[in-house]
Amino acid sequence: MTDQDDALYGIKHLTPAECWDAIRSAEVGRLGVIIDGRPEIFPVNYTVDGETVVFRTGEGTKLDGALSGNPVVFEVDGLDPESKRAWSAVVKGEAGMPESTRDIVETLELPIFPWQGGIKSRYVRIVPDEVTGRRFRVQAGGAATPRR
Amino acid sequence: MTDQDDALYGIKHLTPAECWDAIRSAEVGRLGVIIDGRPEIFPVNYTVDGETVVFRTGEGTKLDGALSGNPVVFEVDGLDPESKRAWSAVVKGEAGMPESTRDIVETLELPIFPWQGGIKSRYVRIVPDEVTGRRFRVQAGGAATPRR
């Protein structure tokens, strides 16, 4: 869509600072990774640490996918029922595990509480190349109907 | 995780029918596609039609990514605050636009109401190869803490 369309339909692009505020306001995001040439999405509980996203996971495909060396994407969205505004934010970057002793110690102190039980001893940090987001008013009767 | 772990942590794998019930209960899902070798996630409003997922979109990267011929993934999750149970469902498959006249007519009758305004004249249908999901009780204090 063009900027003109965005204005017409009440879509506001968020600044990176607004994106981080939005991301901090939620608890569940979705990690997107490529595994064997296919896209995969995993819901994760996360925390924001500075301008990075950190989550805990166990051994498995999610960890392998995140650390495959391929780029990852992380998406969060939400709806404010009062203002009827929906928002979404997308972080694109690289995922890695903390490596230095200091980073490991600091990471272990982060308040990350996965909803799902199980041993989740691995910490993964997404360092963004790009953070984008938008907010828009939810259309009462759906979006503009296409011409038929 | 092993089946034993799943039982230990109260994780229930959903049958495909249970997945579709869960997917039908929500309004926003996330489409995962690969664009230029990178994973992308787009939140979308959708409807379930038979055992397919249909959403509307405009021209743009989301449409191009969905129709690139690469596999796509579609994820929905939710939390029932009363039972404190969270669930997620993942549909993997191929995305395509309706082609036959009958399919086009039937698709145009589907109740899909995108929250975001703008011209969304393209209908995309995801035909699954695989549908998986799980439900689990949300851990009050977070998941098992790793040994340090």
Coordinates of C-alpha atoms in Angstrom, one line a residue:
Chain A
M1 CA 0.0 0.0 0.0
T2 CA 1.1 3.6 -0.5
D3 CA 1.5 6.2 2.2
Q4 CA -1.7 7.7 0.9
D5 CA -3.5 4.4 1.4
D6 CA -2.1 4.2 4.9
A7 CA -3.5 7.6 5.8
L8 CA -6.8 6.7 4.2
Y9 CA -7.2 3.5 6.2
G10 CA -5.8 4.9 9.5
I11 CA -2.6 2.9 9.6
K12 CA 0.1 4.3 11.7
H13 CA 3.7 3.1 11.3
L14 CA 5.4 2.8 14.7
T15 CA 8.8 4.1 15.5
P16 CA 11.3 1.6 16.8
A17 CA 10.8 3.0 20.3
E18 CA 7.0 2.5 19.9
C19 CA 7.6 -1.0 18.7
W20 CA 9.6 -1.9 21.8
D21 CA 6.9 -0.4 24.0
A22 CA 4.3 -2.5 22.3
I23 CA 6.5 -5.7 22.4
R24 CA 7.1 -5.1 26.1
S25 CA 3.4 -4.9 26.7
A26 CA 2.8 -8.6 25.6
E27 CA 3.8 -11.9 26.9
V28 CA 3.6 -14.3 23.9
G29 CA 5.3 -13.7 20.6
R30 CA 5.9 -16.0 17.6
L31 CA 9.3 -17.0 16.5
G32 CA 9.6 -17.7 12.8
V33 CA 12.5 -19.8 11.5
I34 CA 13.4 -21.8 8.4
I35 CA 13.9 -25.5 9.0
D36 CA 14.8 -27.8 6.0
G37 CA 13.7 -25.0 3.7
R38 CA 10.3 -24.7 5.3
P39 CA 9.0 -21.9 7.4
E40 CA 8.1 -22.8 11.0
I41 CA 6.3 -20.7 13.7
F42 CA 6.7 -21.3 17.4
P43 CA 4.8 -19.4 20.1
V44 CA 7.2 -18.3 22.9
N45 CA 7.1 -16.4 26.1
Y46 CA 9.8 -13.8 26.1
T47 CA 11.2 -10.8 27.7
V48 CA 12.7 -7.6 26.2
D49 CA 16.3 -6.9 27.4
G50 CA 17.6 -3.6 26.1
E51 CA 16.7 -3.8 22.4
T52 CA 16.9 -7.5 22.2
V53 CA 14.3 -10.3 22.7
V54 CA 15.2 -13.2 24.9
F55 CA 13.3 -16.5 25.4
R56 CA 13.9 -19.9 27.0
T57 CA 13.6 -23.2 25.3
G58 CA 14.6 -26.8 25.6
E59 CA 16.6 -28.8 23.2
G60 CA 14.8 -29.5 20.0
T61 CA 13.7 -28.2 16.6
K62 CA 12.9 -24.7 17.9
L63 CA 16.4 -24.3 19.3
D64 CA 18.0 -25.9 16.2
G65 CA 16.0 -23.7 13.9
A66 CA 16.8 -20.5 15.9
L67 CA 20.5 -21.3 15.9
S68 CA 20.8 -22.6 12.4
G69 CA 22.6 -19.4 11.3
N70 CA 19.6 -18.4 9.1
P71 CA 17.9 -15.2 9.9
V72 CA 14.9 -15.3 12.2
V73 CA 11.8 -13.3 12.6
F74 CA 9.8 -12.5 15.8
E75 CA 6.3 -11.2 15.7
V76 CA 4.0 -9.9 18.4
D77 CA 0.5 -8.5 18.0
G78 CA -2.3 -7.3 20.2
L79 CA -5.7 -5.6 20.3
D80 CA -6.7 -2.9 22.7
P81 CA -10.5 -3.6 23.1
E82 CA -11.2 -0.1 24.4
S83 CA -9.7 1.9 21.7
K84 CA -10.4 -0.8 19.1
R85 CA -6.9 -0.5 17.9
A86 CA -4.8 -3.4 16.8
W87 CA -1.1 -3.4 16.5
S88 CA 1.7 -5.7 15.4
A89 CA 5.5 -5.5 15.6
V90 CA 8.1 -7.5 13.8
V91 CA 11.7 -8.0 14.8
K92 CA 14.1 -9.4 12.2
G93 CA 17.6 -10.4 13.0
E94 CA 19.9 -13.2 14.1
A95 CA 19.4 -15.5 17.1
G96 CA 22.2 -16.7 19.3
M97 CA 22.9 -18.1 22.8
P98 CA 24.7 -16.0 25.3
E99 CA 28.4 -16.8 25.2
S100 CA 30.4 -14.7 27.5
T101 CA 30.3 -15.4 31.2
R102 CA 28.9 -12.0 31.9
D103 CA 26.2 -12.4 29.2
I104 CA 25.3 -15.8 30.7
V105 CA 25.0 -14.5 34.2
E106 CA 22.9 -11.5 33.1
T107 CA 20.7 -13.6 30.9
L108 CA 20.0 -16.0 33.8
E109 CA 18.7 -13.1 35.8
L110 CA 16.1 -12.1 33.2
P111 CA 12.5 -12.6 34.3
I112 CA 11.3 -15.1 31.7
F113 CA 8.5 -17.4 32.7
P114 CA 7.5 -19.9 30.0
W115 CA 3.8 -20.8 30.3
Q116 CA 4.6 -24.3 29.2
G117 CA 6.3 -26.7 31.6
G118 CA 9.3 -28.7 30.8
I119 CA 13.1 -28.2 31.0
K120 CA 13.9 -25.0 29.1
S121 CA 17.5 -24.6 30.0
R122 CA 18.6 -22.8 26.8
Y123 CA 18.4 -19.0 26.5
V124 CA 18.2 -17.5 23.1
R125 CA 18.6 -13.9 22.3
I126 CA 17.4 -12.2 19.1
V127 CA 19.5 -9.2 18.1
P128 CA 17.6 -7.2 15.6
D129 CA 18.6 -5.8 12.2
E130 CA 15.2 -4.2 11.8
V131 CA 12.2 -3.5 14.0
T132 CA 8.9 -2.4 12.4
G133 CA 5.4 -2.1 13.5
R134 CA 2.0 -0.6 12.9
R135 CA -1.2 0.3 14.7
F136 CA -4.6 0.7 13.1
R137 CA -8.2 1.0 14.0
V138 CA -10.1 -2.3 13.7
Q139 CA -12.7 -2.0 11.0
A140 CA -16.2 -2.7 12.4
G141 CA -17.6 -4.5 9.4
G142 CA -14.3 -5.7 7.9
A143 CA -12.1 -4.0 5.4
A144 CA -13.2 -2.3 2.3
T145 CA -15.0 -4.9 0.2
P146 CA -13.3 -5.5 -3.1
R147 CA -15.3 -4.6 -6.3
R148 CA -16.8 -7.7 -7.8
Chain B
M1 CA 10.5 -33.7 24.7
T2 CA 9.5 -37.3 25.2
D3 CA 5.9 -38.5 25.7
Q4 CA 6.8 -39.0 29.3
D5 CA 7.8 -35.4 29.6
D6 CA 4.6 -34.4 27.9
A7 CA 2.6 -36.3 30.5
L8 CA 4.8 -34.9 33.3
Y9 CA 4.2 -31.3 32.3
G10 CA 0.5 -31.7 31.3
I11 CA 0.9 -31.2 27.6
K12 CA -1.8 -32.7 25.5
H13 CA -1.4 -33.2 21.8
L14 CA -4.5 -32.2 19.9
T15 CA -6.1 -34.4 17.3
P16 CA -6.7 -32.7 13.9
A17 CA -10.4 -32.2 14.7
E18 CA -9.4 -30.6 18.0
C19 CA -7.0 -28.4 16.2
W20 CA -9.7 -27.2 13.8
D21 CA -12.0 -26.5 16.7
A22 CA -9.3 -24.4 18.3
I23 CA -8.5 -22.6 15.0
R24 CA -12.1 -21.8 14.4
S25 CA -12.3 -20.2 17.9
A26 CA -9.9 -17.4 17.1
E27 CA -9.8 -14.5 14.7
V28 CA -6.2 -13.7 14.2
G29 CA -3.5 -16.1 13.1
R30 CA 0.0 -15.7 11.7
L31 CA 1.1 -16.6 8.3
G32 CA 4.8 -17.7 8.0
V33 CA 6.4 -17.6 4.6
I34 CA 9.9 -17.5 3.2
I35 CA 10.8 -14.4 1.1
D36 CA 14.2 -14.0 -0.4
G37 CA 15.5 -16.8 1.9
R38 CA 14.3 -15.1 5.1
P39 CA 11.3 -16.1 7.3
E40 CA 8.5 -13.6 7.5
I41 CA 5.4 -13.5 9.7
F42 CA 2.2 -11.6 8.9
P43 CA -0.8 -11.5 11.2
V44 CA -4.0 -12.2 9.3
N45 CA -7.7 -12.4 10.0
Y46 CA -8.9 -15.6 8.5
T47 CA -11.8 -18.1 8.3
V48 CA -11.8 -21.8 8.3
D49 CA -13.5 -23.4 5.3
G50 CA -13.8 -27.1 5.5
E51 CA -10.3 -28.1 6.4
T52 CA -8.6 -25.2 4.8
V53 CA -7.7 -21.7 6.1
V54 CA -8.7 -18.7 3.9
F55 CA -7.7 -15.1 4.3
R56 CA -7.9 -11.9 2.3
T57 CA -5.0 -9.7 1.4
G58 CA -4.0 -6.9 -1.0
E59 CA -1.2 -7.0 -3.6
G60 CA 2.2 -7.0 -1.9
T61 CA 4.9 -9.0 -0.3
K62 CA 2.4 -11.0 1.8
L63 CA 0.6 -12.2 -1.3
D64 CA 3.9 -12.8 -3.2
G65 CA 5.3 -14.7 -0.3
A66 CA 2.2 -16.9 0.1
L67 CA 2.1 -17.7 -3.6
S68 CA 5.8 -18.2 -4.1
G69 CA 5.4 -21.9 -4.5
N70 CA 7.3 -22.4 -1.2
P71 CA 5.5 -24.2 1.6
V72 CA 3.7 -21.9 4.1
V73 CA 2.9 -22.2 7.8
F74 CA -0.1 -20.8 9.7
E75 CA -0.1 -20.6 13.5
V76 CA -2.9 -19.7 15.9
D77 CA -2.7 -19.7 19.7
G78 CA -4.8 -18.7 22.6
L79 CA -5.3 -18.7 26.3
D80 CA -8.4 -19.6 28.2
P81 CA -8.1 -17.4 31.3
E82 CA -10.6 -19.4 33.3
S83 CA -9.0 -22.9 32.9
K84 CA -5.5 -21.3 32.7
R85 CA -4.9 -23.5 29.6
A86 CA -3.0 -22.2 26.6
W87 CA -3.1 -23.8 23.2
S88 CA -1.5 -23.5 19.8
A89 CA -2.2 -25.0 16.5
V90 CA 0.0 -25.1 13.4
V91 CA -1.1 -25.7 9.8
K92 CA 1.6 -26.5 7.3
G93 CA 0.9 -26.7 3.6
E94 CA 0.6 -24.9 0.3
A95 CA -1.1 -21.6 -0.4
G96 CA -3.0 -20.8 -3.5
M97 CA -5.7 -18.5 -5.0
P98 CA -9.0 -19.9 -6.0
E99 CA -9.0 -20.8 -9.7
S100 CA -12.2 -22.4 -10.8
T101 CA -15.3 -20.2 -11.2
R102 CA -17.1 -22.3 -8.6
D103 CA -14.2 -21.9 -6.1
I104 CA -14.1 -18.2 -6.7
V105 CA -17.8 -17.8 -6.1
E106 CA -17.7 -19.9 -3.0
T107 CA -14.7 -18.1 -1.7
L108 CA -16.3 -14.7 -2.1
E109 CA -19.2 -15.8 0.1
L110 CA -16.9 -16.7 3.0
P111 CA -17.2 -14.4 6.1
I112 CA -13.7 -12.9 6.2
F113 CA -13.5 -9.5 7.8
P114 CA -10.0 -8.2 7.9
W115 CA -9.4 -5.8 10.9
Q116 CA -7.2 -3.6 8.9
G117 CA -8.6 -1.4 6.2
G118 CA -7.4 -1.2 2.7
I119 CA -8.2 -3.0 -0.5
K120 CA -7.9 -6.7 0.1
S121 CA -9.2 -8.2 -3.1
R122 CA -7.1 -11.4 -3.2
Y123 CA -8.3 -14.5 -1.5
V124 CA -5.7 -17.0 -0.4
R125 CA -6.4 -20.6 0.7
I126 CA -4.0 -22.7 2.6
V127 CA -4.5 -26.4 2.0
P128 CA -2.8 -28.4 4.7
D129 CA -0.4 -31.3 4.5
E130 CA -0.2 -31.4 8.3
V131 CA -2.2 -30.0 11.2
T132 CA -0.8 -30.2 14.7
G133 CA -1.6 -28.6 18.0
R134 CA -1.3 -28.8 21.8
R135 CA -2.9 -27.6 24.9
F136 CA -1.2 -27.2 28.3
R137 CA -1.8 -25.7 31.7
V138 CA 0.0 -22.4 32.1
Q139 CA 2.7 -22.6 34.8
A140 CA 1.9 -20.2 37.6
G141 CA 5.5 -19.4 38.4
G142 CA 7.0 -20.1 35.1
A143 CA 8.4 -23.4 33.9
A144 CA 10.8 -25.6 35.7
T145 CA 13.9 -23.6 36.5
P146 CA 17.1 -25.0 35.0
R147 CA 19.8 -26.1 37.3
R148 CA 22.5 -23.6 37.6

